[in-house]
mmCIF file of C-alpha atoms in Angstrom:
data_model
loop_
_atom_site.group_PDB
_atom_site.id
_atom_site.type_symbol
_atom_site.label_atom_id
_atom_site.label_comp_id
_atom_site.label_asym_id
_atom_site.label_seq_id
_atom_site.Cartn_x
_atom_site.Cartn_y
_atom_site.Cartn_z
ATOM 1 C CA MET D 1 -49.498 16.931 -47.465
ATOM 2 C CA LEU D 2 -45.845 15.775 -47.974
ATOM 3 C CA SER D 3 -44.481 18.494 -45.701
ATOM 4 C CA TRP D 4 -47.255 17.882 -43.186
ATOM 5 C CA SER D 5 -46.740 14.091 -42.944
ATOM 6 C CA GLY D 6 -42.929 14.575 -42.910
ATOM 7 C CA LYS D 7 -43.176 16.851 -39.982
ATOM 8 C CA ALA D 8 -45.389 14.467 -38.106
ATOM 9 C CA HIS D 9 -42.681 11.698 -38.713
ATOM 10 C CA GLY D 10 -39.694 13.914 -37.985
ATOM 11 C CA VAL D 11 -38.563 13.523 -41.682
ATOM 12 C CA THR D 12 -36.956 16.477 -43.472
ATOM 13 C CA VAL D 13 -38.657 17.482 -46.629
ATOM 14 C CA ASP D 14 -37.158 19.847 -49.202
ATOM 15 C CA LEU D 15 -39.998 20.581 -51.743
ATOM 16 C CA PRO D 16 -38.103 22.467 -54.418
ATOM 17 C CA THR D 17 -35.762 19.474 -54.973
ATOM 18 C CA LEU D 18 -38.259 16.866 -53.810
ATOM 19 C CA THR D 19 -35.568 15.596 -51.334
ATOM 20 C CA VAL D 20 -37.021 13.660 -48.469
ATOM 21 C CA GLY D 21 -35.155 12.245 -45.618
ATOM 22 C CA VAL D 22 -36.057 8.611 -45.906
ATOM 23 C CA ASP D 23 -33.608 5.847 -47.103
ATOM 24 C CA HIS D 24 -35.886 4.586 -49.908
ATOM 25 C CA ALA D 25 -36.931 7.943 -51.360
ATOM 26 C CA GLU D 26 -35.128 7.561 -54.647
ATOM 27 C CA VAL D 27 -36.488 4.034 -55.416
ATOM 28 C CA LEU D 28 -40.030 5.303 -54.702
ATOM 29 C CA LEU D 29 -39.569 8.479 -56.925
ATOM 30 C CA GLU D 30 -38.135 6.305 -59.810
ATOM 31 C CA PHE D 31 -41.014 3.870 -59.572
ATOM 32 C CA ALA D 32 -43.508 6.746 -59.785
ATOM 33 C CA ARG D 33 -41.617 8.421 -62.579
ATOM 34 C CA VAL D 34 -41.606 5.270 -64.767
ATOM 35 C CA ALA D 35 -45.132 4.296 -63.914
ATOM 36 C CA THR D 36 -46.497 7.684 -65.072
ATOM 37 C CA SER D 37 -44.397 7.886 -68.345
ATOM 38 C CA PRO D 38 -46.904 7.917 -71.258
ATOM 39 C CA ALA D 39 -44.854 5.697 -73.595
ATOM 40 C CA GLY D 40 -45.330 2.067 -72.317
ATOM 41 C CA ASP D 41 -41.809 0.678 -71.685
ATOM 42 C CA ASP D 42 -42.376 -2.724 -70.188
ATOM 43 C CA ASP D 43 -38.662 -3.306 -69.573
ATOM 44 C CA GLU D 44 -38.466 -0.086 -67.568
ATOM 45 C CA LEU D 45 -41.428 -1.096 -65.553
ATOM 46 C CA VAL D 46 -39.967 -4.444 -64.813
ATOM 47 C CA ARG D 47 -36.754 -2.743 -63.719
ATOM 48 C CA VAL D 48 -38.453 -0.391 -61.184
ATOM 49 C CA ARG D 49 -40.852 -3.128 -59.905
ATOM 50 C CA THR D 50 -37.984 -5.393 -59.235
ATOM 51 C CA ALA D 51 -35.906 -2.644 -57.567
ATOM 52 C CA LEU D 52 -38.875 -1.778 -55.269
ATOM 53 C CA VAL D 53 -39.497 -5.424 -54.375
ATOM 54 C CA GLU D 54 -35.968 -5.977 -53.558
ATOM 55 C CA ALA D 55 -35.789 -2.795 -51.445
ATOM 56 C CA LEU D 56 -39.054 -2.957 -49.589
ATOM 57 C CA GLY D 57 -40.973 -6.063 -50.553
ATOM 58 C CA GLU D 58 -43.840 -7.025 -52.921
ATOM 59 C CA SER D 59 -46.692 -5.662 -50.755
ATOM 60 C CA VAL D 60 -45.090 -2.358 -50.664
ATOM 61 C CA MET D 61 -44.689 -2.354 -54.415
ATOM 62 C CA VAL D 62 -48.354 -3.221 -54.919
ATOM 63 C CA ASP D 63 -49.440 -0.420 -52.541
ATOM 64 C CA ALA D 64 -47.047 1.973 -54.366
ATOM 65 C CA ALA D 65 -48.684 1.097 -57.738
ATOM 66 C CA ALA D 66 -52.048 1.838 -56.003
ATOM 67 C CA VAL D 67 -50.985 5.259 -54.960
ATOM 68 C CA VAL D 68 -49.667 5.961 -58.450
ATOM 69 C CA ALA D 69 -53.017 4.945 -59.773
ATOM 70 C CA ASN D 70 -54.877 7.072 -57.219
ATOM 71 C CA PHE D 71 -53.070 10.218 -58.368
ATOM 72 C CA GLU D 72 -53.433 9.403 -62.016
ATOM 73 C CA MET D 73 -57.184 9.607 -60.978
ATOM 74 C CA MET D 74 -56.969 12.618 -58.709
ATOM 75 C CA THR D 75 -54.961 14.864 -61.136
ATOM 76 C CA ARG D 76 -57.526 14.302 -63.899
ATOM 77 C CA LEU D 77 -60.382 14.995 -61.474
ATOM 78 C CA ALA D 78 -58.828 18.277 -60.398
ATOM 79 C CA GLU D 79 -57.904 19.261 -63.914
ATOM 80 C CA GLY D 80 -61.287 18.428 -65.429
ATOM 81 C CA THR D 81 -63.430 20.074 -62.770
ATOM 82 C CA GLY D 82 -61.335 23.193 -62.613
ATOM 83 C CA SER D 83 -60.492 22.630 -58.939
ATOM 84 C CA VAL D 84 -58.555 25.390 -57.385
ATOM 85 C CA LEU D 85 -56.639 25.595 -53.974
ATOM 86 C CA HIS D 86 -58.283 27.583 -51.302
ATOM 87 C CA ASN D 87 -55.716 26.963 -48.714
ATOM 88 C CA MET D 88 -52.644 29.379 -48.794
ATOM 89 C CA ALA D 89 -50.277 26.745 -47.254
ATOM 90 C CA SER D 90 -51.120 24.555 -50.202
ATOM 91 C CA VAL D 91 -50.659 27.382 -52.570
ATOM 92 C CA ARG D 92 -47.230 28.094 -51.171
ATOM 93 C CA ALA D 93 -46.238 24.425 -51.383
ATOM 94 C CA GLY D 94 -47.260 24.330 -54.986
ATOM 95 C CA THR D 95 -45.080 27.380 -55.706
ATOM 96 C CA ALA D 96 -42.159 25.693 -53.831
ATOM 97 C CA VAL D 97 -42.236 22.655 -56.215
ATOM 98 C CA GLY D 98 -42.428 24.895 -59.260
ATOM 99 C CA ALA D 99 -45.944 23.876 -59.978
ATOM 100 C CA ASP D 100 -46.939 27.513 -60.826
ATOM 101 C CA ALA D 101 -45.474 27.005 -64.211
ATOM 102 C CA PHE D 102 -48.413 24.708 -64.913
ATOM 103 C CA LYS D 103 -51.075 26.981 -63.583
ATOM 104 C CA HIS D 104 -53.381 27.466 -66.450
ATOM 105 C CA HIS D 105 -56.980 27.647 -65.246
ATOM 106 C CA GLY D 106 -58.743 30.611 -66.683
ATOM 107 C CA MET H 1 -45.737 -14.256 -61.807
ATOM 108 C CA ALA H 2 -48.449 -11.660 -60.958
ATOM 109 C CA PRO H 3 -47.954 -10.009 -57.615
ATOM 110 C CA THR H 4 -50.481 -10.623 -54.860
ATOM 111 C CA VAL H 5 -52.972 -7.736 -54.529
ATOM 112 C CA ARG H 6 -54.689 -7.317 -51.071
ATOM 113 C CA PRO H 7 -58.326 -8.351 -51.327
ATOM 114 C CA ASP H 8 -59.986 -4.962 -50.644
ATOM 115 C CA LEU H 9 -57.829 -3.377 -53.331
ATOM 116 C CA ALA H 10 -58.594 -6.142 -55.868
ATOM 117 C CA ALA H 11 -62.270 -5.932 -55.097
ATOM 118 C CA ALA H 12 -62.304 -2.067 -55.501
ATOM 119 C CA HIS H 13 -60.703 -2.523 -58.921
ATOM 120 C CA GLU H 14 -63.103 -5.243 -59.929
ATOM 121 C CA ARG H 15 -66.068 -2.985 -59.004
ATOM 122 C CA THR H 16 -64.424 -0.221 -61.039
ATOM 123 C CA TRP H 17 -64.259 -2.232 -64.252
ATOM 124 C CA THR H 18 -67.904 -3.365 -63.873
ATOM 125 C CA SER H 19 -68.981 0.183 -63.342
ATOM 126 C CA LEU H 20 -66.943 1.448 -66.373
ATOM 127 C CA THR H 21 -68.933 -0.997 -68.605
ATOM 128 C CA SER H 22 -72.352 -0.358 -66.944
ATOM 129 C CA ALA H 23 -74.905 2.408 -67.350
ATOM 130 C CA GLY H 24 -74.258 5.495 -65.402
ATOM 131 C CA THR H 25 -76.441 8.419 -64.486
ATOM 132 C CA TRP H 26 -76.074 10.359 -67.785
ATOM 133 C CA PHE H 27 -74.343 7.870 -70.189
ATOM 134 C CA SER H 28 -75.579 4.456 -71.215
ATOM 135 C CA ALA H 29 -73.497 1.311 -70.769
ATOM 136 C CA LYS H 30 -72.472 1.423 -74.531
ATOM 137 C CA GLU H 31 -71.512 5.057 -74.212
ATOM 138 C CA ARG H 32 -69.420 4.452 -71.085
ATOM 139 C CA ARG H 33 -67.676 1.441 -72.657
ATOM 140 C CA ALA H 34 -66.826 3.646 -75.687
ATOM 141 C CA LEU H 35 -65.551 6.490 -73.496
ATOM 142 C CA THR H 36 -63.469 4.033 -71.317
ATOM 143 C CA ARG H 37 -61.823 2.738 -74.627
ATOM 144 C CA VAL H 38 -61.120 6.393 -75.714
ATOM 145 C CA ALA H 39 -59.686 7.287 -72.299
ATOM 146 C CA ILE H 40 -57.309 4.390 -72.016
ATOM 147 C CA ALA H 41 -56.158 4.742 -75.676
ATOM 148 C CA ALA H 42 -55.394 8.419 -74.995
ATOM 149 C CA MET H 43 -53.728 7.699 -71.694
ATOM 150 C CA TRP H 44 -51.217 5.330 -73.331
ATOM 151 C CA SER H 45 -50.615 7.459 -76.485
ATOM 152 C CA GLY H 46 -50.557 10.791 -74.785
ATOM 153 C CA SER H 47 -52.669 12.027 -77.654
ATOM 154 C CA ALA H 48 -55.767 14.239 -77.098
ATOM 155 C CA GLU H 49 -57.292 12.909 -80.432
ATOM 156 C CA PRO H 50 -59.803 10.177 -79.732
ATOM 157 C CA VAL H 51 -59.677 6.739 -81.222
ATOM 158 C CA ASP H 52 -62.521 5.823 -83.443
ATOM 159 C CA THR H 53 -65.628 5.067 -81.379
ATOM 160 C CA SER H 54 -67.835 4.104 -84.380
ATOM 161 C CA ALA H 55 -70.507 6.648 -83.400
ATOM 162 C CA GLU H 56 -71.117 4.843 -80.130
ATOM 163 C CA VAL H 57 -70.840 8.219 -78.383
ATOM 164 C CA SER H 58 -70.973 11.903 -79.361
ATOM 165 C CA ASP H 59 -67.753 13.475 -80.890
ATOM 166 C CA GLU H 60 -67.853 16.104 -78.188
ATOM 167 C CA ALA H 61 -67.759 13.604 -75.385
ATOM 168 C CA ALA H 62 -65.141 11.346 -77.075
ATOM 169 C CA ARG H 63 -62.921 14.448 -77.718
ATOM 170 C CA ALA H 64 -63.307 15.640 -74.129
ATOM 171 C CA ALA H 65 -62.477 12.160 -72.753
ATOM 172 C CA ALA H 66 -59.362 11.875 -74.855
ATOM 173 C CA ARG H 67 -58.138 15.314 -73.831
ATOM 174 C CA LEU H 68 -58.650 14.747 -70.152
ATOM 175 C CA ALA H 69 -57.184 11.285 -70.204
ATOM 176 C CA SER H 70 -53.976 12.282 -72.325
ATOM 177 C CA GLY H 71 -52.074 13.151 -69.204
ATOM 178 C CA SER H 72 -51.359 16.927 -69.463
ATOM 179 C CA PRO H 73 -54.582 18.264 -70.966
ATOM 180 C CA HIS H 74 -54.078 21.939 -70.238
ATOM 181 C CA VAL H 75 -57.737 22.609 -70.244
ATOM 182 C CA THR H 76 -59.256 25.999 -69.601
ATOM 183 C CA ARG H 77 -62.576 27.404 -68.360
ATOM 184 C CA GLU H 78 -63.464 28.307 -71.957
ATOM 185 C CA TRP H 79 -62.859 24.653 -73.009
ATOM 186 C CA TYR H 80 -65.023 23.402 -70.130
ATOM 187 C CA GLU H 81 -67.821 25.766 -71.174
ATOM 188 C CA SER H 82 -67.764 24.675 -74.789
ATOM 189 C CA VAL H 83 -67.986 20.909 -73.700
ATOM 190 C CA ARG H 84 -70.644 21.611 -71.164
ATOM 191 C CA ASP H 85 -72.805 23.405 -73.699
ATOM 192 C CA ALA H 86 -72.522 20.464 -76.002
ATOM 193 C CA ILE H 87 -73.176 17.565 -73.581
ATOM 194 C CA GLY H 88 -74.620 19.205 -70.541
ATOM 195 C CA PRO H 89 -73.127 20.127 -67.093
ATOM 196 C CA LEU H 90 -74.083 16.856 -65.355
ATOM 197 C CA ALA H 91 -72.888 14.625 -68.141
ATOM 198 C CA PHE H 92 -69.576 16.536 -68.071
ATOM 199 C CA VAL H 93 -69.262 15.709 -64.320
ATOM 200 C CA GLU H 94 -69.876 12.022 -65.032
ATOM 201 C CA LEU H 95 -67.370 12.131 -67.928
ATOM 202 C CA VAL H 96 -64.624 13.577 -65.730
ATOM 203 C CA GLY H 97 -65.311 10.930 -63.084
ATOM 204 C CA LEU H 98 -65.256 8.170 -65.666
ATOM 205 C CA VAL H 99 -61.975 9.260 -67.267
ATOM 206 C CA ALA H 100 -60.421 9.663 -63.713
ATOM 207 C CA VAL H 101 -61.360 6.108 -62.572
ATOM 208 C CA ALA H 102 -60.519 4.502 -65.962
ATOM 209 C CA SER H 103 -57.093 6.134 -65.757
ATOM 210 C CA ALA H 104 -56.592 4.711 -62.316
ATOM 211 C CA ALA H 105 -57.772 1.202 -63.202
ATOM 212 C CA ALA H 106 -55.609 1.201 -66.352
ATOM 213 C CA SER H 107 -52.491 2.546 -64.592
ATOM 214 C CA PHE H 108 -52.717 -0.071 -61.771
ATOM 215 C CA GLY H 109 -52.855 -2.956 -64.195
ATOM 216 C CA ARG H 110 -50.064 -1.660 -66.310
ATOM 217 C CA THR H 111 -47.747 -0.776 -63.429
ATOM 218 C CA LEU H 112 -48.112 -4.290 -61.897
ATOM 219 C CA GLY H 113 -47.750 -5.947 -65.292
ATOM 220 C CA LEU H 114 -51.202 -7.544 -64.971
ATOM 221 C CA PRO H 115 -52.957 -8.900 -68.015
ATOM 222 C CA GLU H 116 -54.827 -6.106 -69.935
ATOM 223 C CA ILE H 117 -58.627 -6.128 -69.094
ATOM 224 C CA GLU H 118 -60.728 -6.832 -72.046
ATOM 225 C CA LEU H 119 -63.874 -4.675 -71.845
ATOM 226 C CA SER H 120 -65.846 -7.329 -73.740
ATOM 227 C CA ASP H 121 -65.007 -9.822 -71.032
ATOM 228 C CA VAL H 122 -66.314 -7.508 -68.358
ATOM 229 C CA GLU H 123 -69.514 -6.835 -70.365
ATOM 230 C CA SER H 124 -70.267 -10.580 -70.614
ATOM 231 C CA SER H 125 -69.653 -11.173 -66.935
ATOM 232 C CA GLY H 126 -72.801 -9.347 -65.885
ATOM 233 C CA ALA H 127 -72.213 -5.606 -66.391
ATOM 234 C CA ASN H 128 -75.602 -3.701 -66.368
ATOM 235 C CA ASP H 129 -76.489 -2.843 -69.878
ATOM 236 C CA ASP H 130 -79.461 -0.623 -69.276
ATOM 237 C CA GLY H 131 -79.684 3.025 -70.311
ATOM 238 C CA PRO H 132 -78.654 5.935 -68.087
ATOM 239 C CA SER H 133 -80.663 6.324 -64.833
ATOM 240 C CA ARG H 134 -81.021 10.139 -65.204
ATOM 241 C CA ILE H 135 -81.588 10.358 -61.433
ATOM 242 C CA ASP H 136 -82.382 13.825 -60.331
ATOM 243 C CA PRO H 137 -79.346 15.667 -58.988
ATOM 244 C CA PRO H 138 -79.298 17.043 -55.453
ATOM 245 C CA GLU H 139 -79.852 20.779 -55.056
ATOM 246 C CA LEU H 140 -76.980 22.386 -57.005
ATOM 247 C CA ALA H 141 -74.904 25.552 -56.408
ATOM 248 C CA GLU H 142 -72.344 27.406 -58.315
ATOM 249 C CA ALA H 143 -68.815 26.870 -56.849
ATOM 250 C CA LYS H 144 -65.927 29.330 -56.465
ATOM 251 C CA TRP H 145 -63.393 26.473 -56.293
ATOM 252 C CA ASN H 146 -64.590 24.505 -59.209
ATOM 253 C CA TRP H 147 -66.023 25.391 -62.665
ATOM 254 C CA VAL H 148 -68.479 22.526 -62.518
ATOM 255 C CA PRO H 149 -71.770 22.765 -60.513
ATOM 256 C CA VAL H 150 -71.691 21.069 -57.146
ATOM 257 C CA ALA H 151 -74.208 20.016 -54.513
ATOM 258 C CA ALA H 152 -75.226 22.831 -52.205
ATOM 259 C CA PRO H 153 -73.771 24.354 -50.191
ATOM 260 C CA ALA H 154 -70.703 25.055 -52.288
ATOM 261 C CA ASP H 155 -67.174 25.674 -51.140
ATOM 262 C CA LYS H 156 -67.632 24.041 -47.619
ATOM 263 C CA THR H 157 -65.147 21.323 -48.303
ATOM 264 C CA ALA H 158 -62.031 20.939 -50.543
ATOM 265 C CA ALA H 159 -62.452 21.529 -54.303
ATOM 266 C CA VAL H 160 -61.566 17.909 -55.253
ATOM 267 C CA VAL H 161 -64.028 16.551 -52.665
ATOM 268 C CA GLN H 162 -67.036 18.664 -53.799
ATOM 269 C CA ALA H 163 -66.120 18.333 -57.522
ATOM 270 C CA LEU H 164 -68.284 15.309 -58.326
ATOM 271 C CA THR H 165 -71.109 15.844 -55.820
ATOM 272 C CA ALA H 166 -73.551 16.859 -58.553
ATOM 273 C CA VAL H 167 -73.594 13.210 -59.648
ATOM 274 C CA PRO H 168 -73.696 11.127 -56.578
ATOM 275 C CA ALA H 169 -73.052 7.708 -58.201
ATOM 276 C CA THR H 170 -69.870 9.170 -59.899
ATOM 277 C CA PHE H 171 -68.825 10.606 -56.625
ATOM 278 C CA ASP H 172 -69.271 7.282 -54.788
ATOM 279 C CA GLU H 173 -67.437 5.364 -57.553
ATOM 280 C CA LEU H 174 -64.318 7.544 -57.338
ATOM 281 C CA TRP H 175 -64.087 7.914 -53.618
ATOM 282 C CA SER H 176 -64.647 4.267 -52.827
ATOM 283 C CA LEU H 177 -61.683 3.498 -55.207
ATOM 284 C CA ALA H 178 -59.619 6.182 -53.475
ATOM 285 C CA ASP H 179 -60.223 4.627 -50.022
ATOM 286 C CA ALA H 180 -58.768 1.375 -51.233
ATOM 287 C CA GLN H 181 -55.903 2.876 -53.297
ATOM 288 C CA TYR H 182 -54.716 5.610 -50.979
ATOM 289 C CA ILE H 183 -56.176 6.262 -47.531
ATOM 290 C CA PRO H 184 -59.725 5.634 -46.155
ATOM 291 C CA ASP H 185 -61.587 8.973 -45.820
ATOM 292 C CA ALA H 186 -61.768 8.663 -42.012
ATOM 293 C CA GLU H 187 -58.040 8.275 -41.671
ATOM 294 C CA MET H 188 -57.023 11.336 -43.884
ATOM 295 C CA VAL H 189 -56.486 13.510 -40.842
ATOM 296 C CA ASP H 190 -53.813 11.148 -39.312
ATOM 297 C CA PRO H 191 -50.286 11.839 -40.720
ATOM 298 C CA LYS H 192 -49.081 8.576 -39.221
ATOM 299 C CA TRP H 193 -51.771 6.268 -40.642
ATOM 300 C CA THR H 194 -50.390 3.307 -42.524
ATOM 301 C CA ARG H 195 -51.545 -0.205 -43.744
ATOM 302 C CA GLY H 196 -48.097 -1.527 -42.604
ATOM 303 C CA THR H 197 -46.441 -1.125 -45.924
ATOM 304 C CA LEU H 198 -46.022 2.447 -47.120
ATOM 305 C CA THR H 199 -45.767 5.229 -44.483
ATOM 306 C CA ARG H 200 -47.843 8.374 -45.084
ATOM 307 C CA VAL H 201 -44.523 10.196 -46.073
ATOM 308 C CA ASP H 202 -43.884 7.476 -48.645
ATOM 309 C CA MET H 203 -47.420 7.871 -50.061
ATOM 310 C CA GLU H 204 -47.177 11.630 -50.226
ATOM 311 C CA LEU H 205 -43.790 11.452 -51.962
ATOM 312 C CA ILE H 206 -45.325 9.228 -54.654
ATOM 313 C CA ALA H 207 -48.415 11.521 -54.872
ATOM 314 C CA THR H 208 -46.124 14.585 -55.289
ATOM 315 C CA ARG H 209 -44.093 12.862 -58.066
ATOM 316 C CA VAL H 210 -47.276 11.710 -59.975
ATOM 317 C CA SER H 211 -48.739 15.262 -59.656
ATOM 318 C CA PHE H 212 -45.460 16.734 -61.081
ATOM 319 C CA SER H 213 -45.580 14.276 -63.975
ATOM 320 C CA ARG H 214 -49.122 15.360 -64.708
ATOM 321 C CA GLU H 215 -48.288 19.014 -64.343
ATOM 322 C CA CYS H 216 -51.151 19.305 -61.701
ATOM 323 C CA HIS H 217 -51.053 22.507 -59.759
ATOM 324 C CA TYR H 218 -53.692 21.407 -57.312
#
């Protein structure tokens, strides 16, 4: 999905390094990393919220939190229901980002 | 000061909290509240060991909720089959949906620094406290792309889309939340769709980072 949407926008995407040709990629990635860390660190959350609001505004930060929440949901849905990829392009993309290391469905 | 949340997103989360504390198809309101507490505690601790639920729900269901919510549960088909045999395949589907939406609701509040939701407050604000509806499932089929049963015909749509179809109320609960949090279903095919905030590339970049954190191959 990242490669597909990047292509539509004319944005370069390098999946193995998760390098994306948009100016604010790093602040979004850092926001998502801290928001998904299991140990609650409120100071870190304040730091990444502030950075994202300063870079792109509050409404973007709120929608970024919603996307994080959505994939906290979808990853557990996929894991719990034993969902597997049936699309070879998606399988190749998973391999590109190193996700095969986590493949453990029997 | 709490950030402003767009109305449709705030309403979707409010519906989710009410649903988590109300009766489902295969779990009572009391059981769903206990499972929600287990899931959120496991999510924050990262531990697959459930908190004490004071016998409000079966040990098997509580253990499964904690493991799925813990973040990187590394579950196998054999694990699924053992839980399914203990609680039933349709209850398992509802359990996965409950853990998934509880994780979303808790994540959203924590990320934005919103006050923690007290389940007892939701209960007293009108949540349905009846027993489970036990509504008959649609015609079911065995899927190749999921280990849970799905509504027939199987494998005609993506695995995550068909995953909860055996319990329609759980399916509706999760996908209505996804519409508000991510992209409305009808817009999924448009790589340039935006609400005017994040671009589709921004959304997929965040999605990829979260999936990496959760070690999710899908």
